[in-house]
CSV table of C-alpha atoms in Angstrom, one decimal:
chain,number,residue,atom,x,y,z
A,26,UNK,CA,0.0,0.0,0.0
A,27,UNK,CA,1.4,3.4,-0.9
A,28,UNK,CA,1.9,6.2,1.6
A,29,UNK,CA,-1.0,8.3,0.3
A,30,UNK,CA,-3.3,5.3,0.6
A,31,UNK,CA,-2.2,4.5,4.1
A,32,UNK,CA,-2.7,8.2,5.1
A,33,UNK,CA,-6.1,8.2,3.6
A,34,UNK,CA,-7.1,5.1,5.5
A,35,UNK,CA,-6.2,6.6,8.8
A,36,UNK,CA,-9.3,8.3,10.0
A,37,UNK,CA,-7.4,10.8,12.2
A,38,UNK,CA,-5.1,13.7,12.2
A,39,UNK,CA,-1.5,13.3,11.2
A,40,UNK,CA,0.8,16.1,12.2
A,41,UNK,CA,4.5,16.6,11.9
A,42,UNK,CA,6.4,19.7,12.8
A,43,UNK,CA,9.1,19.8,10.3
A,44,UNK,CA,12.6,21.1,10.9
A,45,UNK,CA,12.9,22.1,7.2
A,46,UNK,CA,15.4,24.1,5.3
A,47,UNK,CA,14.0,26.7,3.1
A,48,UNK,CA,15.8,28.5,0.3
A,49,UNK,CA,14.1,31.3,-1.6
A,50,UNK,CA,15.0,32.0,-5.2
A,51,UNK,CA,13.7,35.4,-6.5
A,52,UNK,CA,14.2,36.0,-10.2
A,53,UNK,CA,15.4,39.5,-11.1
A,54,UNK,CA,13.9,41.1,-14.2
A,55,UNK,CA,14.2,38.7,-17.1
A,56,UNK,CA,15.9,36.0,-15.0
A,57,UNK,CA,13.2,33.4,-15.1
A,58,UNK,CA,14.4,31.7,-18.3
A,59,UNK,CA,17.9,31.3,-16.9
A,60,UNK,CA,16.6,29.8,-13.6
A,61,UNK,CA,14.2,27.5,-15.5
A,62,UNK,CA,17.1,26.1,-17.6
A,63,UNK,CA,19.3,25.7,-14.5
A,64,UNK,CA,16.6,23.9,-12.6
A,65,UNK,CA,15.9,21.6,-15.5
A,66,UNK,CA,19.6,20.7,-15.8
A,67,UNK,CA,19.6,19.7,-12.1
A,68,UNK,CA,16.4,17.7,-12.5
A,69,UNK,CA,14.6,20.2,-10.3
A,70,UNK,CA,12.2,21.9,-12.7
A,71,UNK,CA,10.7,25.1,-11.3
A,72,UNK,CA,6.9,24.8,-11.1
A,73,UNK,CA,4.5,27.4,-12.4
A,74,UNK,CA,2.9,30.0,-10.2
A,75,UNK,CA,0.5,28.4,-7.7
A,76,UNK,CA,2.0,24.9,-8.0
A,77,UNK,CA,4.3,22.7,-6.0
A,78,UNK,CA,6.5,19.9,-7.5
A,79,UNK,CA,7.7,17.1,-5.3
A,80,UNK,CA,11.3,16.0,-5.9
A,81,UNK,CA,11.9,13.7,-2.9
A,82,UNK,CA,13.3,14.5,-0.4
A,83,UNK,CA,12.7,18.1,-1.4
A,84,UNK,CA,9.9,20.1,-3.0
A,85,UNK,CA,9.7,23.4,-4.9
A,86,UNK,CA,6.8,25.7,-4.7
A,87,UNK,CA,5.8,29.0,-6.2
A,88,UNK,CA,3.2,31.3,-4.7
A,89,UNK,CA,4.6,34.6,-5.8
A,90,UNK,CA,5.4,35.6,-9.4
A,91,UNK,CA,9.1,34.9,-10.2
A,92,UNK,CA,9.8,33.5,-6.8
A,93,UNK,CA,10.3,29.9,-5.7
A,94,UNK,CA,10.8,28.2,-2.3
A,95,UNK,CA,12.9,25.1,-2.2
A,96,UNK,CA,11.8,23.2,0.9
A,97,UNK,CA,13.5,20.1,2.2
A,98,UNK,CA,14.6,18.2,5.3
A,99,UNK,CA,17.5,19.8,7.2
A,100,UNK,CA,20.2,17.2,6.5
A,101,UNK,CA,23.6,17.8,8.0
A,102,UNK,CA,25.1,15.2,5.5
A,103,UNK,CA,23.8,17.0,2.5
A,104,UNK,CA,25.4,20.3,3.4
A,105,UNK,CA,24.0,23.5,5.0
A,106,UNK,CA,21.1,25.4,3.4
A,107,UNK,CA,23.6,28.2,2.8
A,108,UNK,CA,25.6,25.7,0.6
A,109,UNK,CA,22.4,24.8,-1.2
A,110,UNK,CA,21.6,28.4,-1.7
A,111,UNK,CA,25.1,28.9,-3.1
A,112,UNK,CA,24.5,26.2,-5.8
A,113,UNK,CA,21.4,28.1,-7.0
A,114,UNK,CA,23.1,31.4,-6.7
A,115,UNK,CA,25.9,30.3,-9.0
A,116,UNK,CA,23.5,28.6,-11.4
A,117,UNK,CA,21.4,31.8,-11.6
A,118,UNK,CA,24.4,33.7,-13.0
A,119,UNK,CA,23.4,36.9,-11.4
A,120,UNK,CA,19.8,36.6,-12.6
A,121,UNK,CA,18.3,35.9,-9.2
A,122,UNK,CA,18.6,36.7,-5.5
A,123,UNK,CA,18.9,33.4,-3.6
A,124,UNK,CA,18.4,33.6,0.2
A,125,UNK,CA,18.5,30.9,2.9
A,126,UNK,CA,15.2,31.4,4.7
A,127,UNK,CA,15.4,28.4,7.0
A,128,UNK,CA,15.2,30.5,10.1
A,129,UNK,CA,12.3,32.6,8.7
A,130,UNK,CA,9.8,29.8,8.2
A,131,UNK,CA,8.4,27.0,10.4
A,132,UNK,CA,7.0,24.1,8.5
A,133,UNK,CA,4.1,21.7,9.5
A,134,UNK,CA,2.6,18.7,7.7
A,135,UNK,CA,-1.0,17.9,8.2
A,136,UNK,CA,-2.6,14.8,6.9
A,137,UNK,CA,-5.5,12.4,7.3
A,138,UNK,CA,-9.1,12.9,6.2
A,139,UNK,CA,-9.9,15.7,8.7
A,140,UNK,CA,-7.0,17.9,7.5
A,141,UNK,CA,-9.2,19.9,5.1
A,142,UNK,CA,-11.9,20.4,7.7
A,143,UNK,CA,-9.2,21.6,10.3
A,144,UNK,CA,-7.8,24.1,7.8
A,145,UNK,CA,-11.3,25.2,6.7
A,146,UNK,CA,-11.9,26.5,10.2
A,147,UNK,CA,-9.3,29.2,9.8
A,148,UNK,CA,-8.7,29.6,6.1
A,149,UNK,CA,-10.8,31.5,3.6
A,150,UNK,CA,-9.7,29.8,0.4
A,151,UNK,CA,-11.4,26.7,-1.0
A,152,UNK,CA,-9.0,23.7,-0.3
A,153,UNK,CA,-11.4,21.0,-1.6
A,154,UNK,CA,-9.4,18.8,-4.0
A,155,UNK,CA,-11.8,19.9,-6.8
A,156,UNK,CA,-10.4,23.5,-6.5
A,157,UNK,CA,-7.1,22.8,-4.9
A,158,UNK,CA,-5.8,19.4,-6.1
A,159,UNK,CA,-2.5,17.9,-5.0
A,160,UNK,CA,0.2,19.9,-6.7
A,161,UNK,CA,-1.4,23.3,-5.8
A,162,UNK,CA,0.1,25.9,-3.7
A,163,UNK,CA,-1.1,29.2,-2.3
A,164,UNK,CA,-0.1,32.0,0.0
A,165,UNK,CA,-3.0,33.1,2.2
A,166,UNK,CA,-4.1,33.8,5.8
A,167,UNK,CA,-4.9,31.0,8.2
A,168,UNK,CA,-5.9,31.8,11.8
A,169,UNK,CA,-5.1,35.5,11.2
A,170,UNK,CA,-1.5,34.8,10.3
A,171,UNK,CA,0.2,34.4,6.9
A,172,UNK,CA,0.5,30.8,5.8
A,173,UNK,CA,1.8,29.2,2.6
A,174,UNK,CA,-0.2,26.0,1.8
A,175,UNK,CA,0.9,23.3,-0.6
A,176,UNK,CA,-1.2,20.3,-1.3
A,177,UNK,CA,0.9,17.1,-1.4
A,178,UNK,CA,-0.2,13.5,-2.2
A,179,UNK,CA,0.0,12.7,1.5
A,180,UNK,CA,-1.4,15.9,3.0
A,181,UNK,CA,-0.8,19.6,3.4
A,182,UNK,CA,2.5,21.3,3.9
A,183,UNK,CA,2.0,24.5,5.9
A,184,UNK,CA,4.7,27.2,6.1
A,185,UNK,CA,4.3,30.1,8.4
A,186,UNK,CA,6.8,32.8,9.5
A,187,UNK,CA,8.8,31.8,12.6
A,188,UNK,CA,7.4,34.7,14.5
A,189,UNK,CA,3.8,33.4,14.2
A,190,UNK,CA,4.7,29.7,14.3
A,191,UNK,CA,3.9,29.2,18.0
A,192,UNK,CA,0.5,30.7,17.6
A,193,UNK,CA,-0.2,28.7,14.5
A,194,UNK,CA,0.9,25.4,16.1
A,195,UNK,CA,-1.3,26.1,19.1
A,196,UNK,CA,-4.2,26.9,16.8
A,197,UNK,CA,-3.5,23.8,14.7
A,198,UNK,CA,-3.4,21.5,17.8
A,199,UNK,CA,-6.4,23.0,19.4
A,200,UNK,CA,-8.5,22.7,16.2
A,201,UNK,CA,-7.2,19.2,15.5
A,202,UNK,CA,-8.1,18.1,19.0
A,203,UNK,CA,-11.8,18.0,18.0
A,204,UNK,CA,-10.9,15.2,15.6
A,205,UNK,CA,-9.2,12.9,18.1
A,206,UNK,CA,-5.7,12.5,19.3
A,207,UNK,CA,-3.2,13.3,16.5
A,208,UNK,CA,-0.7,10.8,15.4
A,209,UNK,CA,2.8,12.2,14.9
A,210,UNK,CA,4.8,11.0,12.1
A,211,UNK,CA,8.3,11.9,10.9
A,212,UNK,CA,8.6,13.7,7.7
A,213,UNK,CA,11.1,11.1,6.5
A,214,UNK,CA,8.4,8.5,6.9
A,215,UNK,CA,6.0,10.5,4.8
A,216,UNK,CA,8.5,11.2,2.1
A,217,UNK,CA,9.9,7.7,1.9
A,218,UNK,CA,6.5,6.2,1.6
A,219,UNK,CA,7.2,4.0,4.7
A,220,UNK,CA,4.3,5.3,6.7
A,221,UNK,CA,3.6,3.2,9.8
A,222,UNK,CA,0.1,4.4,10.8
A,223,UNK,CA,-0.4,3.8,14.5
A,224,UNK,CA,-3.3,1.7,15.6
A,225,UNK,CA,-6.2,3.6,17.3
B,14,UNK,CA,-17.3,41.5,2.4
B,15,UNK,CA,-15.2,42.7,-0.5
B,16,UNK,CA,-13.5,40.0,-2.6
B,17,UNK,CA,-10.8,41.0,-5.1
B,18,UNK,CA,-9.8,38.9,-8.1
B,19,UNK,CA,-6.0,38.9,-7.9
B,20,UNK,CA,-4.5,38.3,-11.4
B,21,UNK,CA,-1.9,36.0,-9.8
B,22,UNK,CA,-3.8,34.2,-7.0
B,23,UNK,CA,-7.4,34.2,-8.0
B,24,UNK,CA,-10.3,35.7,-6.1
B,25,UNK,CA,-9.3,36.4,-2.5
B,26,UNK,CA,-10.8,37.9,0.6
B,27,UNK,CA,-10.3,41.6,1.3
B,28,UNK,CA,-8.4,40.7,4.6
B,29,UNK,CA,-5.5,39.5,2.6
B,30,UNK,CA,-5.0,43.0,1.0
B,31,UNK,CA,-3.9,46.3,2.2
B,32,UNK,CA,-5.5,49.5,0.8
B,33,UNK,CA,-2.8,51.8,-0.6
B,34,UNK,CA,-4.9,54.7,-1.7
B,35,UNK,CA,-5.9,56.6,-4.8
B,36,UNK,CA,-4.1,55.4,-7.9
B,37,UNK,CA,-4.9,58.5,-10.0
B,38,UNK,CA,-2.7,60.9,-7.9
B,39,UNK,CA,0.3,62.2,-9.9
B,40,UNK,CA,3.3,63.6,-8.2
B,41,UNK,CA,3.9,67.3,-9.2
B,42,UNK,CA,7.2,68.3,-10.8
B,43,UNK,CA,10.2,69.2,-8.7
B,44,UNK,CA,9.6,72.9,-9.2
B,45,UNK,CA,5.9,72.8,-8.0
B,46,UNK,CA,4.9,75.0,-5.1
B,47,UNK,CA,4.0,74.2,-1.6
B,48,UNK,CA,0.2,74.2,-2.3
B,49,UNK,CA,0.6,71.7,-5.1
B,50,UNK,CA,2.7,69.3,-2.9
B,51,UNK,CA,0.2,69.8,-0.1
B,52,UNK,CA,-2.6,68.8,-2.4
B,53,UNK,CA,-0.5,65.8,-3.6
B,54,UNK,CA,0.1,64.5,-0.2
B,55,UNK,CA,-3.2,65.3,1.6
B,56,UNK,CA,-6.1,66.1,-0.6
B,57,UNK,CA,-8.2,63.3,-2.0
B,58,UNK,CA,-11.5,63.4,-4.0
B,59,UNK,CA,-13.4,60.6,-2.1
B,60,UNK,CA,-15.8,60.0,-5.1
B,61,UNK,CA,-19.1,58.1,-5.0
B,62,UNK,CA,-18.9,55.6,-7.8
B,63,UNK,CA,-16.0,54.4,-9.9
B,64,UNK,CA,-12.6,54.9,-8.4
B,65,UNK,CA,-9.1,53.7,-9.3
B,66,UNK,CA,-7.0,52.6,-6.4
B,67,UNK,CA,-4.0,50.7,-5.3
B,68,UNK,CA,-4.3,47.5,-3.3
B,69,UNK,CA,-1.3,45.5,-2.1
B,70,UNK,CA,-1.8,41.7,-1.9
B,71,UNK,CA,0.1,41.6,1.3
B,72,UNK,CA,-0.8,38.1,2.5
B,73,UNK,CA,-0.7,36.6,-1.0
B,74,UNK,CA,1.6,37.3,-4.0
B,75,UNK,CA,2.7,40.6,-2.4
B,76,UNK,CA,2.1,42.4,-5.7
B,77,UNK,CA,0.7,45.9,-6.0
B,78,UNK,CA,-2.5,45.9,-7.9
B,79,UNK,CA,-4.4,48.7,-9.7
B,80,UNK,CA,-8.1,48.1,-9.0
B,81,UNK,CA,-11.2,49.9,-10.5
B,82,UNK,CA,-13.9,49.7,-7.9
B,83,UNK,CA,-17.3,51.2,-7.5
B,84,UNK,CA,-17.2,52.7,-4.0
B,85,UNK,CA,-21.0,52.5,-3.7
B,86,UNK,CA,-21.6,48.9,-4.9
B,87,UNK,CA,-18.1,47.4,-4.5
B,88,UNK,CA,-18.3,46.2,-8.1
B,89,UNK,CA,-14.9,45.5,-9.5
B,90,UNK,CA,-14.4,46.4,-13.1
B,91,UNK,CA,-10.7,45.6,-13.6
B,92,UNK,CA,-7.6,44.5,-11.6
B,93,UNK,CA,-4.2,44.8,-13.2
B,94,UNK,CA,-0.7,44.3,-11.8
B,95,UNK,CA,1.3,47.5,-11.3
B,96,UNK,CA,4.4,45.7,-12.6
B,97,UNK,CA,4.2,43.0,-15.3
B,98,UNK,CA,7.8,41.9,-15.1
B,99,UNK,CA,10.0,40.9,-12.1
B,100,UNK,CA,8.9,44.0,-10.2
B,101,UNK,CA,11.1,43.6,-7.1
């Protein structure tokens, strides 16, 4: 059974605070084509505005024109986010500003069937798969704070500024509590597809 | 509740935006007098009906948008991006 199928079968809330590294790539005027070519040469094609592409163990999303966020697990072995930013900075050949934003964002993953209902209690955009299928991404407001939402096959990735992360996590936990005790998973489990859903 | 169709993000709630004022105001030339600059900074028409205004999509794409809005009915006639290229 695949990871998305296992998550879908678990009738509860899955949450995972994610110690993610985030690198922002902001194209300068006319720099989008250079960035697109460099991304494609690395096998990390830059998605269109409002979309997220999953390139395990990382994902790339775009919610602002000409800007992309590369989000991935913080891995000491793979080098620091600053080193990853440097790769893109060199590839951009002066056509983009590349910034390590790991300290600026806090990441959460929310899965399980109640995920949409939980988010609907604080979010004004329609997240139903009909309107917001897996692969979609948007920047909006949830629980009065800015949140970037990306729909992934196994749930929702939520990025909020570090300064509002504690409030957002408390809101998420308080809202999710109505749907039963959450099961905490590691992000590595979700990405690897080896999701061991706990018995309830 | 006012909803604005952002050209980048789609229709979004007013709470995601920040009103940035009249988009028809033109800065006077450097040699203009005090009265002209006073009018430029402080005096606004506040019309009833169609109005062109700036809205910043602060919680979305962070783009500045030029919106034609009817101040009586809240009907939106057009929304365009202030910058069509990079813009940052």
